Structure formats: structure tokens, C-alpha cells
PDB file of C-alpha atoms in Angstrom:
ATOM      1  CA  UNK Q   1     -13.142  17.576 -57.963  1.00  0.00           C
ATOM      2  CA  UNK Q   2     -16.201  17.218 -60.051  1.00  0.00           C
ATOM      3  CA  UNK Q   3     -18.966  14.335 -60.569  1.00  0.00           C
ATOM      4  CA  UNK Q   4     -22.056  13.910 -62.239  1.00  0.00           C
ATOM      5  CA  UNK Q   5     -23.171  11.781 -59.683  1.00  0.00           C
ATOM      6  CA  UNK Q   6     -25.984  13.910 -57.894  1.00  0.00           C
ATOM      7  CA  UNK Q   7     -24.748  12.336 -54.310  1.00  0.00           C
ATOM      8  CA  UNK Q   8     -21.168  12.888 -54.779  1.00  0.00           C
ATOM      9  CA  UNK Q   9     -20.451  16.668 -55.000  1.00  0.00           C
ATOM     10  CA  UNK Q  10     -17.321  18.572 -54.643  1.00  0.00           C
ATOM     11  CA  UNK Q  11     -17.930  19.443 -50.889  1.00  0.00           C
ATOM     12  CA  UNK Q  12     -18.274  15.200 -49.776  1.00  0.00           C
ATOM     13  CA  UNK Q  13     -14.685  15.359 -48.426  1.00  0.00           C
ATOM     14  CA  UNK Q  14     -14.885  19.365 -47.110  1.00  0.00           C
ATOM     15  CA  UNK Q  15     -15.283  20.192 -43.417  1.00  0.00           C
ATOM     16  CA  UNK Q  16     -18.223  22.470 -43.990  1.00  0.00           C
ATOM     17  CA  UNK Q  17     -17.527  24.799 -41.016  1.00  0.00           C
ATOM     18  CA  UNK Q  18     -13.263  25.453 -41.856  1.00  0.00           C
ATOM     19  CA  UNK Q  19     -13.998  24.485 -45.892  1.00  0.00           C
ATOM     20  CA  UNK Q  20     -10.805  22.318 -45.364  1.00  0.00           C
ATOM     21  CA  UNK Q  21     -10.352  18.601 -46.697  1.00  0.00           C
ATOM     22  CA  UNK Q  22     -11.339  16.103 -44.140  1.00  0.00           C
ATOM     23  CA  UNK Q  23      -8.376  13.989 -43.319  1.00  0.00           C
ATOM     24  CA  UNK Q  24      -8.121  11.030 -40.636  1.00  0.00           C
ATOM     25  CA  UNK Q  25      -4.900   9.166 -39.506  1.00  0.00           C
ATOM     26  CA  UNK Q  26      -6.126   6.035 -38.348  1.00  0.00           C
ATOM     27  CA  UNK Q  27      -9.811   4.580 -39.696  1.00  0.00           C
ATOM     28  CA  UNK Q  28      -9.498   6.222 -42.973  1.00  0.00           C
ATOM     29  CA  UNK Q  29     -11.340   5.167 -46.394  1.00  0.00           C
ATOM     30  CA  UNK Q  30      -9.578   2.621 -48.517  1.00  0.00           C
ATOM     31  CA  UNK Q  31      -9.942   1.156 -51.466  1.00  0.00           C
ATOM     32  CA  UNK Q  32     -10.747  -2.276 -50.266  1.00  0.00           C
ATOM     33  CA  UNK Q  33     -13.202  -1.215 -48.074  1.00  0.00           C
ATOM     34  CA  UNK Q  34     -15.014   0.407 -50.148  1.00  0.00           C
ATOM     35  CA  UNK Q  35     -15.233  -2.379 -52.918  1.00  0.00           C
ATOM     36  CA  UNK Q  36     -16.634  -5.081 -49.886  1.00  0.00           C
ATOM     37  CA  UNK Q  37     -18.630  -2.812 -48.836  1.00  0.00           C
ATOM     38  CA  UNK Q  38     -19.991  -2.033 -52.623  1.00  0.00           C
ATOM     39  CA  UNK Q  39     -20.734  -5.903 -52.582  1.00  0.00           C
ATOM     40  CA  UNK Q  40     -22.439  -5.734 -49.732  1.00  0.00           C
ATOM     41  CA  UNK Q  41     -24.908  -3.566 -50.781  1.00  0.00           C
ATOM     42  CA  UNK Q  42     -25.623  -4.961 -54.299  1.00  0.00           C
ATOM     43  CA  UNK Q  43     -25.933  -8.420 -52.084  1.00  0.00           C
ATOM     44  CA  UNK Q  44     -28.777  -6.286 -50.106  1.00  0.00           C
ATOM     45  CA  UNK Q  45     -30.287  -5.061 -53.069  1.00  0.00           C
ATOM     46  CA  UNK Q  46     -30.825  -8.435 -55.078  1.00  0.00           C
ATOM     47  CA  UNK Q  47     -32.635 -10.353 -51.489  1.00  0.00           C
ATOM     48  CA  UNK Q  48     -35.041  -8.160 -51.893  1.00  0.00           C
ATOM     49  CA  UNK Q  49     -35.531  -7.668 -55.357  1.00  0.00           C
ATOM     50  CA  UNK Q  50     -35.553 -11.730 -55.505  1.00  0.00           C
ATOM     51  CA  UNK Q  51     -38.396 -10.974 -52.946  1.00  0.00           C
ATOM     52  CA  UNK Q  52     -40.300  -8.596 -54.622  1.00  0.00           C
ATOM     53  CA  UNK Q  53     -40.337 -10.690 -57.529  1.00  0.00           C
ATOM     54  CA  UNK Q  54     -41.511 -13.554 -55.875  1.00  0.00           C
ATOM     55  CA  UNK Q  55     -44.193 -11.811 -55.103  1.00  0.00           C
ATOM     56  CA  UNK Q  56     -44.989  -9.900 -58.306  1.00  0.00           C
ATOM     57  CA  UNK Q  57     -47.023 -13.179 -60.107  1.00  0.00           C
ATOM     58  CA  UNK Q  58     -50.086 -14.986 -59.582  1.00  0.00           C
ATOM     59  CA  UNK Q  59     -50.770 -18.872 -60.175  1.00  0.00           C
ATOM     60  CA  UNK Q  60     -51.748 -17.850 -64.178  1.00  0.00           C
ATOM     61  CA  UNK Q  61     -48.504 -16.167 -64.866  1.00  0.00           C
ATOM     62  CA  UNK Q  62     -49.849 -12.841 -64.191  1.00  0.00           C
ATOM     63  CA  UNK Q  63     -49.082  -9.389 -62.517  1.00  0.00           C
ATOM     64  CA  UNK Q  64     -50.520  -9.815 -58.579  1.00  0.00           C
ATOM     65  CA  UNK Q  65     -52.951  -7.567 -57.579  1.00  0.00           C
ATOM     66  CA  UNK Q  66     -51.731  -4.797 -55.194  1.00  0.00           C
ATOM     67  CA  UNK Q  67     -48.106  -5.887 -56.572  1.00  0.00           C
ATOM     68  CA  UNK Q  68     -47.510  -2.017 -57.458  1.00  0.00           C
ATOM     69  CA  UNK Q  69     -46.723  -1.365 -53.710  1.00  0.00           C
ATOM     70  CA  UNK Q  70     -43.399  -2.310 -54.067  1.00  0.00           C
ATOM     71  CA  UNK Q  71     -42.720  -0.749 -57.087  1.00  0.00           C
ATOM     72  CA  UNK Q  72     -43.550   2.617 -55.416  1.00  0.00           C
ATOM     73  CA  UNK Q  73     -42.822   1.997 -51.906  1.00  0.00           C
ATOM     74  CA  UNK Q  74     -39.339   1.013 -53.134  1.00  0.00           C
ATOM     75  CA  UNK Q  75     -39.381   4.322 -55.372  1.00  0.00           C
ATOM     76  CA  UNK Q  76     -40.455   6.345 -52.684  1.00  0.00           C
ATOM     77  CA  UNK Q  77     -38.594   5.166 -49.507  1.00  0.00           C
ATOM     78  CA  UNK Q  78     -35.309   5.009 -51.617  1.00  0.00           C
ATOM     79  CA  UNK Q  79     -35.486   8.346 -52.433  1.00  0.00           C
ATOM     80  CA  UNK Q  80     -36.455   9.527 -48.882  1.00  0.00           C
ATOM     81  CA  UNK Q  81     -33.293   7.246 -47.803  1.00  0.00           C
ATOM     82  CA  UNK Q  82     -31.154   9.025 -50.480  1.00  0.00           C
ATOM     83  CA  UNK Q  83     -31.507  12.489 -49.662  1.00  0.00           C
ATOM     84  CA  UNK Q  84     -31.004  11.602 -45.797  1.00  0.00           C
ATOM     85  CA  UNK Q  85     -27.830   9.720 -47.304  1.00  0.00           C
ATOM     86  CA  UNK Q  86     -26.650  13.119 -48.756  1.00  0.00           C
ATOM     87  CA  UNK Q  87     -27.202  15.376 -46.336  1.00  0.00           C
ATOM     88  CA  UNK Q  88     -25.977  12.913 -43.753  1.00  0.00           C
ATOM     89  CA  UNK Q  89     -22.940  11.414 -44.667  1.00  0.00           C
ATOM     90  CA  UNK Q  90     -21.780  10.170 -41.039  1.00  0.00           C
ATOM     91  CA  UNK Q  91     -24.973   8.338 -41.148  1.00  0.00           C
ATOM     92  CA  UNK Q  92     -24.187   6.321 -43.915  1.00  0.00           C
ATOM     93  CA  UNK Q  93     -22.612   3.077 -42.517  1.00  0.00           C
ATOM     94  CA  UNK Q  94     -26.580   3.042 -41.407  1.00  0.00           C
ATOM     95  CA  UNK Q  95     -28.575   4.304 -44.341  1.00  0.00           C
ATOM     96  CA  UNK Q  96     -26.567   3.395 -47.478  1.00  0.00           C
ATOM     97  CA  UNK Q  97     -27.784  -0.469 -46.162  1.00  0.00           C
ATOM     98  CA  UNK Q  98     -31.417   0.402 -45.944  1.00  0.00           C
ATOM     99  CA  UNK Q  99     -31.051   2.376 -49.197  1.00  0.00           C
ATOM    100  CA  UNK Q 100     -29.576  -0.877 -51.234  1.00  0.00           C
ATOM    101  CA  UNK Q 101     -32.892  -3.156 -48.972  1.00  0.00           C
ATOM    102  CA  UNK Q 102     -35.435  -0.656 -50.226  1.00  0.00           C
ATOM    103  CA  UNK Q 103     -34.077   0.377 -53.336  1.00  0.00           C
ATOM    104  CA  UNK Q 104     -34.363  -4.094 -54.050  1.00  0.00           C
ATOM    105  CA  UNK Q 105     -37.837  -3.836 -53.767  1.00  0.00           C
ATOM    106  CA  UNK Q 106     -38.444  -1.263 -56.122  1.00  0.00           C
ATOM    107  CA  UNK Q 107     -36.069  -2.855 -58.637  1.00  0.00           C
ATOM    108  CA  UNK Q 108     -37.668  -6.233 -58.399  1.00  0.00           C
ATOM    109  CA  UNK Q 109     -40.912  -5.017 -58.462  1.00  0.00           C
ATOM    110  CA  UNK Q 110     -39.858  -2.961 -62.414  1.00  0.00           C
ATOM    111  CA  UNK Q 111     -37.940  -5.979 -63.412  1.00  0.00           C
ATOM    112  CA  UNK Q 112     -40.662  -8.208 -63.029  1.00  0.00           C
ATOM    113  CA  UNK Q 113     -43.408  -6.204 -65.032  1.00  0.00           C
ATOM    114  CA  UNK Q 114     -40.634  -5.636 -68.014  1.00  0.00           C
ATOM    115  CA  UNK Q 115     -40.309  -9.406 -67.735  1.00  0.00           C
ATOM    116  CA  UNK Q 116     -44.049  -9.817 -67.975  1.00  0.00           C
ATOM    117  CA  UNK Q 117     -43.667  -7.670 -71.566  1.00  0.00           C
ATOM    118  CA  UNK Q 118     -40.672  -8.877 -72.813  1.00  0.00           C
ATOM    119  CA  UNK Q 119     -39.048 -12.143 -72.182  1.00  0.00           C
ATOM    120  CA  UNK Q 120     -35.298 -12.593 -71.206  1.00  0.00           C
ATOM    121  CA  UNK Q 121     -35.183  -8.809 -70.990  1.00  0.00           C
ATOM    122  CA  UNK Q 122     -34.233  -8.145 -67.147  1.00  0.00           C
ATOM    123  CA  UNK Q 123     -31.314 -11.056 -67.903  1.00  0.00           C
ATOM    124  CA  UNK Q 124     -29.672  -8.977 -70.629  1.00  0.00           C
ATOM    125  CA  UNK Q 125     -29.782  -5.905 -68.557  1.00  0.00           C
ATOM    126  CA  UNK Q 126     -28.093  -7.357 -65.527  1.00  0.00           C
ATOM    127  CA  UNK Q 127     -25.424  -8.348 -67.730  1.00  0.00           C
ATOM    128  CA  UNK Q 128     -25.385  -5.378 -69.892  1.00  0.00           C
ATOM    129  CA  UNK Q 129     -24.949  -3.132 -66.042  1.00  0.00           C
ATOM    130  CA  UNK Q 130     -22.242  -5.316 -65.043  1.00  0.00           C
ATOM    131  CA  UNK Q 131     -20.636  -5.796 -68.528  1.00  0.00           C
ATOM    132  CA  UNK Q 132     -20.021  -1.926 -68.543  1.00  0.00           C
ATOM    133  CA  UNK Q 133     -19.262  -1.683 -64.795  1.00  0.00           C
ATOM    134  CA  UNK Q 134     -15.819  -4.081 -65.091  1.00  0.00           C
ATOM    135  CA  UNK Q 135     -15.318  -2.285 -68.385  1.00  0.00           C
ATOM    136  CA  UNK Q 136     -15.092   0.706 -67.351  1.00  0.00           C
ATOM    137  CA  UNK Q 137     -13.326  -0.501 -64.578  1.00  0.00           C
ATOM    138  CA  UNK Q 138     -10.380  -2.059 -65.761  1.00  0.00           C
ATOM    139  CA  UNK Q 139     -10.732   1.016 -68.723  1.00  0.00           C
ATOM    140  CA  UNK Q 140      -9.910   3.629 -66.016  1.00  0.00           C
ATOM    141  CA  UNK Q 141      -7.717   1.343 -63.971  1.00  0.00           C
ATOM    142  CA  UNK Q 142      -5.240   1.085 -67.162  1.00  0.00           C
ATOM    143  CA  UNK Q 143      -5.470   4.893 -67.796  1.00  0.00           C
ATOM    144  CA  UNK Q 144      -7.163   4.627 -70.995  1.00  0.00           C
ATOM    145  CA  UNK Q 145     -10.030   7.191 -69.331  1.00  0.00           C
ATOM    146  CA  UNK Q 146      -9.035   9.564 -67.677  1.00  0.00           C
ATOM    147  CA  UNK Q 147     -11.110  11.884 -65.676  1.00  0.00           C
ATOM    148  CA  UNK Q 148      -9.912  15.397 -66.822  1.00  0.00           C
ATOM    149  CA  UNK Q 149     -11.336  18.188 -65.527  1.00  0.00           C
ATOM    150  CA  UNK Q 150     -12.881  18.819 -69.193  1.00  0.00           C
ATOM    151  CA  UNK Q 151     -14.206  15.559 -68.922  1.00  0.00           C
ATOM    152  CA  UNK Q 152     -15.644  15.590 -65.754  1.00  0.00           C
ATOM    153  CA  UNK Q 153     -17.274  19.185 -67.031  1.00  0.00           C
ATOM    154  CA  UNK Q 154     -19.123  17.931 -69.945  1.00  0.00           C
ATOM    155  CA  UNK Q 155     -20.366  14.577 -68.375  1.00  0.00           C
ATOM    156  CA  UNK Q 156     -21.931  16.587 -65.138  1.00  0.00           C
ATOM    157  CA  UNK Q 157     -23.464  18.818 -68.346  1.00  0.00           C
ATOM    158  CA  UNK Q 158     -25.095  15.953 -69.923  1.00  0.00           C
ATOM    159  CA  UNK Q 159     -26.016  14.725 -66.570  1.00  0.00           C
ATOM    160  CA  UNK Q 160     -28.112  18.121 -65.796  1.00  0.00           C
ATOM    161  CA  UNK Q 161     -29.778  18.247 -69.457  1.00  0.00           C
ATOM    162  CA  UNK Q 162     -30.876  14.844 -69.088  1.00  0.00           C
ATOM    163  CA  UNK Q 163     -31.837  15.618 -65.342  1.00  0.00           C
ATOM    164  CA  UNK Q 164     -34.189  18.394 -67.079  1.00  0.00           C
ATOM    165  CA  UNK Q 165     -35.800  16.511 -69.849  1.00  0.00           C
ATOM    166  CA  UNK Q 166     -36.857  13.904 -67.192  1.00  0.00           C
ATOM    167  CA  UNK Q 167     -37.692  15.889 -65.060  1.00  0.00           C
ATOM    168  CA  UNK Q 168     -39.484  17.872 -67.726  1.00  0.00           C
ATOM    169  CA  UNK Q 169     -41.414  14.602 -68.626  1.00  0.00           C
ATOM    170  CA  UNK Q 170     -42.779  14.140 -65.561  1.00  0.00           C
ATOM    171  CA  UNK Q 171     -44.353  17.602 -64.934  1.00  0.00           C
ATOM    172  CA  UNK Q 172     -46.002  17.860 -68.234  1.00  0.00           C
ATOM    173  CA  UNK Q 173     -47.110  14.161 -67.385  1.00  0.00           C
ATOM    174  CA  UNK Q 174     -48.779  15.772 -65.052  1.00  0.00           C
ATOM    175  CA  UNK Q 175     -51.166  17.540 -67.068  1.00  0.00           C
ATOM    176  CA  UNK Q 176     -51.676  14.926 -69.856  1.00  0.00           C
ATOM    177  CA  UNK Q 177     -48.461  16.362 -72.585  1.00  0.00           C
ATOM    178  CA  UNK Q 178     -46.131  13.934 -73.539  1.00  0.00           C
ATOM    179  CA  UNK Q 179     -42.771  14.842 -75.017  1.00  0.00           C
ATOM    180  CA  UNK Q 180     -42.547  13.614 -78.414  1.00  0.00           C
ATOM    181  CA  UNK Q 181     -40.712  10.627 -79.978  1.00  0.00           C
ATOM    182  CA  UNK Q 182     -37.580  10.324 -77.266  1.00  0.00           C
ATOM    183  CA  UNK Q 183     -39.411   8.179 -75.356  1.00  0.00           C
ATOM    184  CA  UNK Q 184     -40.809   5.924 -78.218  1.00  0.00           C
ATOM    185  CA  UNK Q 185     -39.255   3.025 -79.827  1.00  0.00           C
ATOM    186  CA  UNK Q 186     -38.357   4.639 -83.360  1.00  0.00           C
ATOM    187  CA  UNK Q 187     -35.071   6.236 -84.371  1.00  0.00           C
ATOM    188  CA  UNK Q 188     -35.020   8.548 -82.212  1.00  0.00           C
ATOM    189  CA  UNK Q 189     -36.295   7.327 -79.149  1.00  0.00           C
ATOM    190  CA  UNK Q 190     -33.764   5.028 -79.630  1.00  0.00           C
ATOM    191  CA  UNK Q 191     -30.887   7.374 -79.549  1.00  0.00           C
ATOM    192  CA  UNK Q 192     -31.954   9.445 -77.210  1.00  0.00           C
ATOM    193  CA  UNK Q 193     -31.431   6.161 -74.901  1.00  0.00           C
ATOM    194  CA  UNK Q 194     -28.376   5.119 -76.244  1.00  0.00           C
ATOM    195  CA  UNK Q 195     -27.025   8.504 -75.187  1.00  0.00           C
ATOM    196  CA  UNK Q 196     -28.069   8.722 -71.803  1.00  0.00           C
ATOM    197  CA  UNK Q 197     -26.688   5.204 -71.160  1.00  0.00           C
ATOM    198  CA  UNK Q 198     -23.225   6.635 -72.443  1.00  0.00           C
ATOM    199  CA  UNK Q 199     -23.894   9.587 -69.907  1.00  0.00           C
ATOM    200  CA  UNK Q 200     -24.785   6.992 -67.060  1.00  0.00           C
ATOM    201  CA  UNK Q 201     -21.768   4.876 -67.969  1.00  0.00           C
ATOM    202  CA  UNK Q 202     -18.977   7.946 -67.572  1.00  0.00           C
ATOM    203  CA  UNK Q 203     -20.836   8.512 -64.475  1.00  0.00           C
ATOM    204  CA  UNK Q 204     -19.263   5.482 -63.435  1.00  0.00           C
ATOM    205  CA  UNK Q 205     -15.526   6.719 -64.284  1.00  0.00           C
ATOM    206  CA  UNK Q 206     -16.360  10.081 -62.422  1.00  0.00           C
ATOM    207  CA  UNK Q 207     -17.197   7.552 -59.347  1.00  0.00           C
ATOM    208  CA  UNK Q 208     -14.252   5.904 -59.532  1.00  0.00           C
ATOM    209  CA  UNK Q 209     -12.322   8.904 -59.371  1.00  0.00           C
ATOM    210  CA  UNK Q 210     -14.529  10.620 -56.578  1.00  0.00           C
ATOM    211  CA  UNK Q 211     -13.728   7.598 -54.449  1.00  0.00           C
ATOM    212  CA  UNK Q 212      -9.996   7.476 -54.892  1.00  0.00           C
ATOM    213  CA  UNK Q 213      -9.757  10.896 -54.435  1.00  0.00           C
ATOM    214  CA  UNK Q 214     -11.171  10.302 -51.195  1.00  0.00           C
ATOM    215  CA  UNK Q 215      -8.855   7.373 -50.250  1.00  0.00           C
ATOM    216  CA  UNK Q 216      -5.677   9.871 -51.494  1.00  0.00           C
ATOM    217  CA  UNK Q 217      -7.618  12.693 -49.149  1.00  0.00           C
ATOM    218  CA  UNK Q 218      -7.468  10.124 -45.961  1.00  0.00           C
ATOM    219  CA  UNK Q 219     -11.592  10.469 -45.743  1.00  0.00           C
ATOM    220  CA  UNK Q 220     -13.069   8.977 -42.546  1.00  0.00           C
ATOM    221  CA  UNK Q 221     -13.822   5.586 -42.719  1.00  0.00           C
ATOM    222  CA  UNK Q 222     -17.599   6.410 -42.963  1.00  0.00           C
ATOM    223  CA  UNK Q 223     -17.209   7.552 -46.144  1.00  0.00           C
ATOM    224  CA  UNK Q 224     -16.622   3.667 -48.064  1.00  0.00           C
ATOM    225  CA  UNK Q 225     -20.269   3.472 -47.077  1.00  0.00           C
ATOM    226  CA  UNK Q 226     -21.037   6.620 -49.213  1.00  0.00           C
ATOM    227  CA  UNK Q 227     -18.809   6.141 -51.898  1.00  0.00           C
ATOM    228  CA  UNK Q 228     -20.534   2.216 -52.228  1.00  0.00           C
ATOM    229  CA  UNK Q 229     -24.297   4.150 -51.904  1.00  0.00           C
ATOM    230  CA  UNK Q 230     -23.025   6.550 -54.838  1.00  0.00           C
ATOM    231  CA  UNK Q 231     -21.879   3.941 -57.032  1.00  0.00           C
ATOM    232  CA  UNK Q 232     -24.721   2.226 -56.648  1.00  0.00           C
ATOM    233  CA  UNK Q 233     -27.169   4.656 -57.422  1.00  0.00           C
ATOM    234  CA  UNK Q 234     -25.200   5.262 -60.336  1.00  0.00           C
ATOM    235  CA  UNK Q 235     -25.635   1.385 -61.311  1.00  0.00           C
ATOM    236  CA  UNK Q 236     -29.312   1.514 -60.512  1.00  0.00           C
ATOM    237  CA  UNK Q 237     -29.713   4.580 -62.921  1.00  0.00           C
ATOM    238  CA  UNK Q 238     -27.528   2.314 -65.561  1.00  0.00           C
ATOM    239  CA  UNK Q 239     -30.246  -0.629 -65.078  1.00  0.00           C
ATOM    240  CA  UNK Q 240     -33.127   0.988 -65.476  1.00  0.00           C
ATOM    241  CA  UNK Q 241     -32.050   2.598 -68.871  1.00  0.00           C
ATOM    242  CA  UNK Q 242     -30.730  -0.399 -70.445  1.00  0.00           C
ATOM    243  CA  UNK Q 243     -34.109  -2.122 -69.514  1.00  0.00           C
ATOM    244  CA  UNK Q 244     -35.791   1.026 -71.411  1.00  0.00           C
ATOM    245  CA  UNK Q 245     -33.546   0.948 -74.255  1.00  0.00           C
ATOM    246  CA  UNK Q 246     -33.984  -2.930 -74.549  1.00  0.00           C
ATOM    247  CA  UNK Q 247     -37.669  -2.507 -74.205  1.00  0.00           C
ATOM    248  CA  UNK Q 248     -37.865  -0.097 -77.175  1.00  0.00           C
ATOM    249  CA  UNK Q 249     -35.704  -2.142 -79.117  1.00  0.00           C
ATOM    250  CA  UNK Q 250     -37.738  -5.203 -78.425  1.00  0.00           C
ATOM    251  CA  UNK Q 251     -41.450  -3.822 -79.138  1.00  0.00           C
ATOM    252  CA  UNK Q 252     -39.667  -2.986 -82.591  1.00  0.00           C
ATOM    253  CA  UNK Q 253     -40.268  -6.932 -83.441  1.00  0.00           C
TER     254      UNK Q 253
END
């Protein structure tokens, strides 16, 4: 059981002192559950991201001073949220909600300054996220994609390599280098963000599959709250590079 998904790794549903599956009779994660409790957390997420936003604009239509401290404190304290997440799954019914409230502010605060450059752009992206969400959706639901253990090896692949060049990017950031043309708005900056949204989409199929595996492994009931905080930093990751690519393709005009 493999996903790209850097929260959802092969040992989620292991006991890690016998190595064997966790399995629970009664309380166990379903299907259901794990959908409402998806839909909480996206309803988290956009209260404070309206919030945020409200906040990001002065009387003139500009960026507010001092606005940025959402941007980062949502960066920042959503990370800090996410590793706890991971390395404490029991404590997820508590932290996957704080993750989606924090995580908000962060992605109203980016939406808002990528509205403030380009116009309609945070509209398209929303719809572009869900658009591929309920494709994919119904796509794996039907059997159409399938997550074969090839598959599931050459998306985590991609997943890693693009892990790298970011991660790449912001090191030699640090010392004034920038990496050349993938991040611009020409050809192949272009591309390069068209792939990594295909990446970030099969993500989602390797989610979906992580999480029924989980239901068909009788997981605890704790763990609908970590399969909804996976998918959703899957989405967020899915957001944020459509508003990139739709940024690159609009400062083409």
C-alpha cells in the first residue's frame, strides 16, 4: 500500500510495536465518515480564509499593511500542525480541525494577493480544484483508474522529484540563485506546471485508495479524521498550483 501523499505512508494502518494491521470491531473507519468529516474540514478552512481575506485590503483597494502575517502564520502553524498530525495519528480528531482553521488563513491570505494581480483568478482555481476532485472521483469510483501498484510507484516518484526541485528552489533562494525558466511564464515554465498539477491530481486517486484500504482494514475510527487531513492537504497542494499555473498563463497577456 503505497501513496504519494507525504502524510499517508504505508505504516498509517500498522501497529508499530507487532507491525500488524490495525483492526477494530466496533468504531471502525467508514466511508461515510470520512467524506462528512472531509466537509467539515474544507467548511473550516474557507471561515477563515473568508477571514483572512477580509482582512487582506485597505479602503483604496490595496494590500493592508502587516497583512503578510497571515500568509505566514498560516504557512507556518499549518505545517507545525501537520507534522504533529503525522506523527500523531490518535490525535487527529483534534488536530486535523486546527490544521483545516490555520491552514484558511494562509490560503486566504495567497488568494487575496493573486487576486490583487490577476482578476477572477482565485475563482477559476476553486473550480479548477474541485472540477478535478469529483473527476477523479467518479473516474476511480467507475474503475477507469485504477491504483496499481505500478501506478502508485511512479506517481510517489514524481511526487519526490518534484519534492526536490522545490525544495531545491528554496535553498538556492536562499543565497540569491534562481532556477531557470520552470518557474517563469514561457513554454516551459508552463509545462513544468502543467505536470506537477497532473502529479497532484493522481495524488488524489492514491488518496482514495489509501482511505478505502483503511475502511476494508477495519482502521479505528480516528483515522476518518486523518484520511480527511490527507486529502486535504493534497487539495491544498492542487490549489496553490493551479493558481501558479493560471498566474503564468495570465501575465502572458
Amino acid at each position: 500500500m503505497r501513496s504519494g501523499n507525504p502524510v499517508l505512508s504505508e505504516s498509517t494502518f500498522l501497529d508499530l510495536g507487532s507491525g500488524t494491521v490495525v483492526s477494530r470491531d466496533a468504531g471502525a473507519m467508514t466511508i461515510n465518515g470520512t467524506v462528512n468529516k472531509t466537509a467539515f474540514l474544507l467548511l473550516l478552512t474557507v471561515l477563515t480564509a473568508a477571514f483572512a481575506w477580509s482582512q487582506a485590503f485597505t479602503a483604496t483597494g490595496e494590500i493592508a499593511p502587516g497583512f503578510s502575517v497571515y500568509m505566514w502564520g498560516g504557512l507556518i502553524g499549518g505545517f507545525i500542525l501537520a507534522m504533529v498530525t503525522v506523527f500523531k495519528k490518535e490525535w487527529a480528531p483534534v488536530t486535523a480541525p486546527l490544521y483545516a482553521l490555520v491552514e484558511g488563513f494562509f490560503l486566504g491570505a495567497i488568494s487575496a494577493v493573486y487576486s490583487h494581480l490577476y482578476e477572477g483568478i482565485v475563482l477559476q482555481a476553486v473550480m479548477l480544484t474541485f472540477g478535478t476532485l469529483f473527476a477523479l472521483l467518479f473516474a476511480y469510483r467507475s474503475g477507469w483508474i485504477k491504483a496499481t501498484e505500478n501506478f502508485k510507484l511512479g506517481v510517489v516518484a514524481a511526487t519526490g522529484g518534484i519534492f526536490l526541485v522545490y525544495l531545491a528552489t528554496i535553498v538556492l533562494g536562499f543565497f540569491g540563485i534562481n532556477i531557470p525558466m520552470i518557474h517563469g511564464n514561457g513554454i516551459v515554465g508552463i509545462g513544468f506546471s502543467l505536470f506537477v498539477i497532473v502529479i497532484a491530481a493522481l495524488n488524489l486517486v492514491l488518496d482514495f485508495d489509501f482511505i478505502e484500504t483503511g475502511v476494508e482494514r477495519g482502521a479505528p475510527k480516528y483515522m476518518e479524521w486523518y484520511g480527511a487531513f490527507g486529502l486535504m492537504v493534497t487539495l491544498v497542494w492542487l490549489y496553490i498550483e493551479f493558481l501558479r499555473l493560471l498566474s503564468k498563463l495570465q501575465s502572458r497577456n
